[in-house]
Amino acid sequence: MLKEIDTYKKISGERAAEFIEDGMIIGLGSGSTVYWMMKRLGDLVAKGFKIQGVPSSNRTERWAEEFGIPLTDFGSVQSIDLAIDGADEIDNRLNLIKGGGGSLVREKIVDALADKLIIIADESKMVTTLGNFPLPVEVVPFGWEVTARNITQLGCTPTIRQKNGEIFVSDNGNYILDCQFSDISNPKQLHSSLKSLVGVVETGLFIDMAELVIVGCNEGVSIVK
Ligand code: 5RP
């Protein structure tokens, strides 16, 4: 039996699959909400939809195999018709924090190439101001402690992400610093300050990228544009 929040993720993900049309190249985001969209997408493929997916993480790639979704890559496609991805926080301008699952770099590459980005999330992800969720920042392993100290100067407490007692390593072989700011009132400026630091690969701030958000909630879904 699904917990309430998982039910909201499920209805949001399933609703997003209704935006997929036959013949599309689809950017496949990452995370547990995306799982439900992909399950539906697998049903569409089984019905005869000619879809190709571009995965944004190794886990998403494995789900695509499980659901029979054909995959392609950047060497074969110039553009993506539609990307569908999850998020950790969404503000009322549809700016996002992503990277809770550690896939932010690949997600940003996939989402940025898409003509349209739909975000799927349960209602707990909607916020007025970003920053309650610690901002994931992917950094190269070499000298990560120096990069962390430099990030601290921007007014936050970075924590190196761990998994099972070891430093978490992203699909790209990098580390993630989870950066707790008091709030993120100017995400654009913060993103560019972080990106100017040597050692920073990418930030989990996705600014002006999402076109609409499908929010799963008690009433079903609400669409935020
Ligand atoms: C992974 C992400 C995910 O999209 C985000 O963490 C949301 O995940 P979930 O749908 O499991 O709540 O950014 O890097």
CSV table of C-alpha atoms and ligand atoms in Angstrom, one decimal:
chain,number,residue,atom,x,y,z
A,1,MET,CA,0.0,0.0,0.0
A,2,LEU,CA,1.4,3.4,-1.0
A,3,LYS,CA,1.9,6.2,1.5
A,4,GLU,CA,-0.1,9.3,0.8
A,5,ILE,CA,2.9,11.2,-0.6
A,6,ASP,CA,3.8,8.3,-2.9
A,7,THR,CA,0.2,8.3,-4.2
A,8,TYR,CA,0.6,12.0,-5.1
A,9,LYS,CA,3.9,11.2,-6.9
A,10,LYS,CA,2.1,8.4,-8.8
A,11,ILE,CA,-0.8,10.5,-10.0
A,12,SER,CA,1.5,13.3,-11.0
A,13,GLY,CA,3.8,11.0,-12.9
A,14,GLU,CA,0.9,9.2,-14.6
A,15,ARG,CA,-0.7,12.4,-15.6
A,16,ALA,CA,2.5,13.6,-17.3
A,17,ALA,CA,2.5,10.6,-19.6
A,18,GLU,CA,-0.7,12.1,-21.2
A,19,PHE,CA,1.5,14.8,-22.7
A,20,ILE,CA,3.6,12.3,-24.6
A,21,GLU,CA,2.7,12.0,-28.3
A,22,ASP,CA,3.6,9.2,-30.7
A,23,GLY,CA,7.0,9.8,-32.4
A,24,MET,CA,8.4,12.1,-29.7
A,25,ILE,CA,12.0,12.0,-28.3
A,26,ILE,CA,11.5,12.2,-24.6
A,27,GLY,CA,13.9,13.3,-21.9
A,28,LEU,CA,13.6,10.9,-19.0
A,29,GLY,CA,14.3,12.6,-15.7
A,30,SER,CA,15.2,10.9,-12.5
A,31,GLY,CA,13.6,10.0,-9.2
A,32,SER,CA,10.6,8.2,-7.7
A,33,THR,CA,8.0,10.4,-9.4
A,34,VAL,CA,9.6,9.9,-12.8
A,35,TYR,CA,9.3,6.1,-12.2
A,36,TRP,CA,5.5,6.3,-12.5
A,37,MET,CA,5.7,8.4,-15.7
A,38,MET,CA,8.0,5.8,-17.2
A,39,LYS,CA,5.8,2.9,-16.2
A,40,ARG,CA,2.9,4.6,-18.1
A,41,LEU,CA,5.3,5.4,-21.0
A,42,GLY,CA,6.1,1.7,-21.1
A,43,ASP,CA,2.4,1.0,-21.6
A,44,LEU,CA,2.3,3.5,-24.5
A,45,VAL,CA,5.3,1.8,-26.1
A,46,ALA,CA,3.6,-1.6,-25.7
A,47,LYS,CA,0.5,-0.1,-27.5
A,48,GLY,CA,2.7,0.9,-30.5
A,49,PHE,CA,3.9,4.4,-29.7
A,50,LYS,CA,7.3,5.0,-31.4
A,51,ILE,CA,9.1,6.8,-28.7
A,52,GLN,CA,12.8,7.2,-28.0
A,53,GLY,CA,14.0,8.2,-24.5
A,54,VAL,CA,17.1,10.0,-23.4
A,55,PRO,CA,17.9,8.9,-19.8
A,56,SER,CA,19.3,11.3,-17.2
A,57,SER,CA,20.7,8.7,-14.8
A,58,ASN,CA,21.9,5.1,-14.7
A,59,ARG,CA,18.8,4.3,-12.6
A,60,THR,CA,16.5,5.8,-15.2
A,61,GLU,CA,18.3,3.8,-17.9
A,62,ARG,CA,17.6,0.6,-15.9
A,63,TRP,CA,13.9,1.5,-15.5
A,64,ALA,CA,13.7,2.1,-19.3
A,65,GLU,CA,15.0,-1.4,-19.9
A,66,GLU,CA,12.5,-2.8,-17.4
A,67,PHE,CA,9.6,-1.0,-19.1
A,68,GLY,CA,10.7,-1.7,-22.7
A,69,ILE,CA,11.3,2.0,-23.5
A,70,PRO,CA,13.8,2.3,-26.4
A,71,LEU,CA,16.7,4.6,-25.6
A,72,THR,CA,18.8,6.9,-27.7
A,73,ASP,CA,21.7,9.3,-27.0
A,74,PHE,CA,23.0,12.7,-27.8
A,75,GLY,CA,25.1,11.3,-30.7
A,76,SER,CA,21.9,10.4,-32.5
A,77,VAL,CA,19.5,13.2,-31.6
A,78,GLN,CA,19.8,16.9,-32.0
A,79,SER,CA,16.9,17.9,-29.9
A,80,ILE,CA,14.4,16.5,-27.4
A,81,ASP,CA,10.7,17.2,-27.8
A,82,LEU,CA,9.7,16.9,-24.2
A,83,ALA,CA,11.5,16.3,-20.9
A,84,ILE,CA,9.6,15.1,-17.8
A,85,ASP,CA,11.5,15.4,-14.6
A,86,GLY,CA,11.0,15.5,-10.8
A,87,ALA,CA,12.2,18.2,-8.4
A,88,ASP,CA,13.0,18.7,-4.7
A,89,GLU,CA,11.7,22.3,-4.5
A,90,ILE,CA,9.6,24.4,-6.8
A,91,ASP,CA,9.0,28.1,-6.2
A,92,ASN,CA,6.1,30.2,-7.5
A,93,ARG,CA,8.2,31.3,-10.6
A,94,LEU,CA,8.9,27.6,-11.3
A,95,ASN,CA,12.5,27.8,-10.4
A,96,LEU,CA,13.7,24.5,-9.0
A,97,ILE,CA,16.1,22.8,-6.7
A,98,LYS,CA,17.1,19.4,-8.1
A,99,GLY,CA,19.7,16.8,-7.3
A,100,GLY,CA,18.3,15.1,-4.3
A,101,GLY,CA,18.9,11.9,-6.1
A,102,GLY,CA,22.4,13.0,-7.2
A,103,SER,CA,21.6,13.2,-11.0
A,104,LEU,CA,21.6,17.0,-11.4
A,105,VAL,CA,24.3,17.3,-14.1
A,106,ARG,CA,22.8,14.8,-16.5
A,107,GLU,CA,19.3,16.1,-15.7
A,108,LYS,CA,20.3,19.6,-16.5
A,109,ILE,CA,21.9,18.5,-19.8
A,110,VAL,CA,18.8,16.6,-20.8
A,111,ASP,CA,16.2,19.2,-19.6
A,112,ALA,CA,18.1,22.1,-21.2
A,113,LEU,CA,17.9,20.4,-24.6
A,114,ALA,CA,14.2,19.9,-24.4
A,115,ASP,CA,11.7,22.1,-26.3
A,116,LYS,CA,9.5,21.8,-23.2
A,117,LEU,CA,10.2,20.7,-19.6
A,118,ILE,CA,7.3,19.4,-17.5
A,119,ILE,CA,8.0,19.0,-13.8
A,120,ILE,CA,6.2,16.3,-11.8
A,121,ALA,CA,6.0,16.5,-8.0
A,122,ASP,CA,3.9,15.9,-4.9
A,123,GLU,CA,2.5,19.0,-3.3
A,124,SER,CA,5.1,19.1,-0.5
A,125,LYS,CA,7.7,20.3,-3.1
A,126,MET,CA,5.9,23.6,-3.7
A,127,VAL,CA,7.5,26.5,-1.7
A,128,THR,CA,7.5,30.3,-1.7
A,129,THR,CA,11.3,30.7,-1.5
A,130,LEU,CA,13.8,28.1,-2.4
A,131,GLY,CA,16.4,26.9,0.1
A,132,ASN,CA,14.8,24.8,2.8
A,133,PHE,CA,16.0,21.8,0.9
A,134,PRO,CA,19.8,21.9,1.0
A,135,LEU,CA,21.1,22.8,-2.5
A,136,PRO,CA,23.0,20.0,-4.2
A,137,VAL,CA,26.2,21.2,-5.9
A,138,GLU,CA,28.3,18.7,-7.8
A,139,VAL,CA,32.0,19.1,-7.5
A,140,VAL,CA,35.1,17.3,-8.7
A,141,PRO,CA,36.6,15.0,-6.1
A,142,PHE,CA,40.1,16.6,-6.4
A,143,GLY,CA,40.4,19.3,-3.7
A,144,TRP,CA,36.7,19.0,-2.8
A,145,GLU,CA,37.5,20.3,0.7
A,146,VAL,CA,38.9,23.6,-0.8
A,147,THR,CA,35.8,23.9,-3.0
A,148,ALA,CA,33.6,23.3,0.1
A,149,ARG,CA,35.4,26.1,2.0
A,150,ASN,CA,35.0,28.5,-0.9
A,151,ILE,CA,31.3,27.7,-1.0
A,152,THR,CA,31.0,28.4,2.7
A,153,GLN,CA,32.1,32.0,1.9
A,154,LEU,CA,28.8,32.4,0.0
A,155,GLY,CA,26.9,32.0,3.2
A,156,CYS,CA,26.0,28.3,3.7
A,157,THR,CA,27.0,25.2,5.4
A,158,PRO,CA,28.0,22.5,2.9
A,159,THR,CA,27.9,18.9,3.8
A,160,ILE,CA,29.6,16.2,1.7
A,161,ARG,CA,26.9,13.7,0.7
A,162,GLN,CA,27.4,10.2,2.0
A,163,LYS,CA,25.7,6.9,1.3
A,164,ASN,CA,26.2,3.8,3.4
A,165,GLY,CA,29.0,5.5,5.3
A,166,GLU,CA,31.0,6.3,2.2
A,167,ILE,CA,31.2,9.5,0.1
A,168,PHE,CA,28.4,9.4,-2.5
A,169,VAL,CA,29.8,9.3,-6.1
A,170,SER,CA,27.6,10.6,-8.9
A,171,ASP,CA,27.1,8.9,-12.2
A,172,ASN,CA,29.8,11.2,-13.5
A,173,GLY,CA,32.3,10.2,-10.8
A,174,ASN,CA,31.9,13.4,-8.9
A,175,TYR,CA,31.0,14.3,-5.3
A,176,ILE,CA,27.9,16.3,-4.1
A,177,LEU,CA,28.0,19.0,-1.5
A,178,ASP,CA,24.5,19.6,0.0
A,179,CYS,CA,24.5,23.3,0.8
A,180,GLN,CA,22.1,24.7,3.4
A,181,PHE,CA,21.4,28.4,2.8
A,182,SER,CA,19.0,30.3,5.1
A,183,ASP,CA,17.0,31.0,2.0
A,184,ILE,CA,17.7,31.5,-1.7
A,185,SER,CA,16.1,34.8,-2.6
A,186,ASN,CA,18.2,35.3,-5.8
A,187,PRO,CA,18.7,31.9,-7.3
A,188,LYS,CA,20.2,33.3,-10.6
A,189,GLN,CA,22.9,35.2,-8.7
A,190,LEU,CA,23.7,32.3,-6.4
A,191,HIS,CA,23.9,29.9,-9.3
A,192,SER,CA,26.4,32.2,-11.1
A,193,SER,CA,28.5,32.8,-8.0
A,194,LEU,CA,28.7,29.0,-7.4
A,195,LYS,CA,29.5,28.3,-11.0
A,196,SER,CA,32.4,30.8,-10.9
A,197,LEU,CA,34.2,28.7,-8.2
A,198,VAL,CA,36.9,26.4,-9.5
A,199,GLY,CA,35.9,22.8,-8.7
A,200,VAL,CA,32.2,23.3,-9.1
A,201,VAL,CA,30.7,21.2,-11.9
A,202,GLU,CA,27.1,22.2,-11.7
A,203,THR,CA,24.4,23.4,-9.3
A,204,GLY,CA,21.0,22.0,-8.6
A,205,LEU,CA,19.3,25.4,-9.4
A,206,PHE,CA,17.2,25.0,-12.5
A,207,ILE,CA,16.2,28.6,-13.4
A,208,ASP,CA,13.7,29.6,-16.1
A,209,MET,CA,13.6,26.0,-17.4
A,210,ALA,CA,10.3,24.5,-16.4
A,211,GLU,CA,7.2,25.3,-18.5
A,212,LEU,CA,4.7,23.7,-16.3
A,213,VAL,CA,4.4,21.7,-13.1
A,214,ILE,CA,2.0,18.8,-12.5
A,215,VAL,CA,1.4,18.8,-8.7
A,216,GLY,CA,0.0,15.6,-7.2
A,217,CYS,CA,-2.3,16.4,-4.3
A,218,ASN,CA,-5.4,15.2,-2.4
A,219,GLU,CA,-7.7,16.6,-5.0
A,220,GLY,CA,-5.9,14.8,-7.9
A,221,VAL,CA,-3.5,17.0,-9.8
A,222,SER,CA,-3.2,20.7,-10.2
A,223,ILE,CA,-1.3,22.3,-13.1
A,224,VAL,CA,0.9,25.3,-12.3
A,225,LYS,CA,2.2,27.4,-15.2
B,1,5RP,C1,17.3,13.6,-8.7
B,1,5RP,C2,16.3,14.7,-8.8
B,1,5RP,C3,14.9,14.2,-8.6
B,1,5RP,O1,14.1,14.6,-9.7
B,1,5RP,C4,14.3,14.8,-7.3
B,1,5RP,O2,15.2,14.4,-6.2
B,1,5RP,C5,12.9,14.3,-7.0
B,1,5RP,O3,12.9,13.0,-6.7
B,1,5RP,P1,11.5,12.3,-6.2
B,1,5RP,O4,10.6,12.2,-7.4
B,1,5RP,O5,12.0,10.9,-5.9
B,1,5RP,O6,11.0,13.0,-5.1
B,1,5RP,O7,16.5,15.8,-8.9
B,1,5RP,O8,18.6,14.2,-8.9
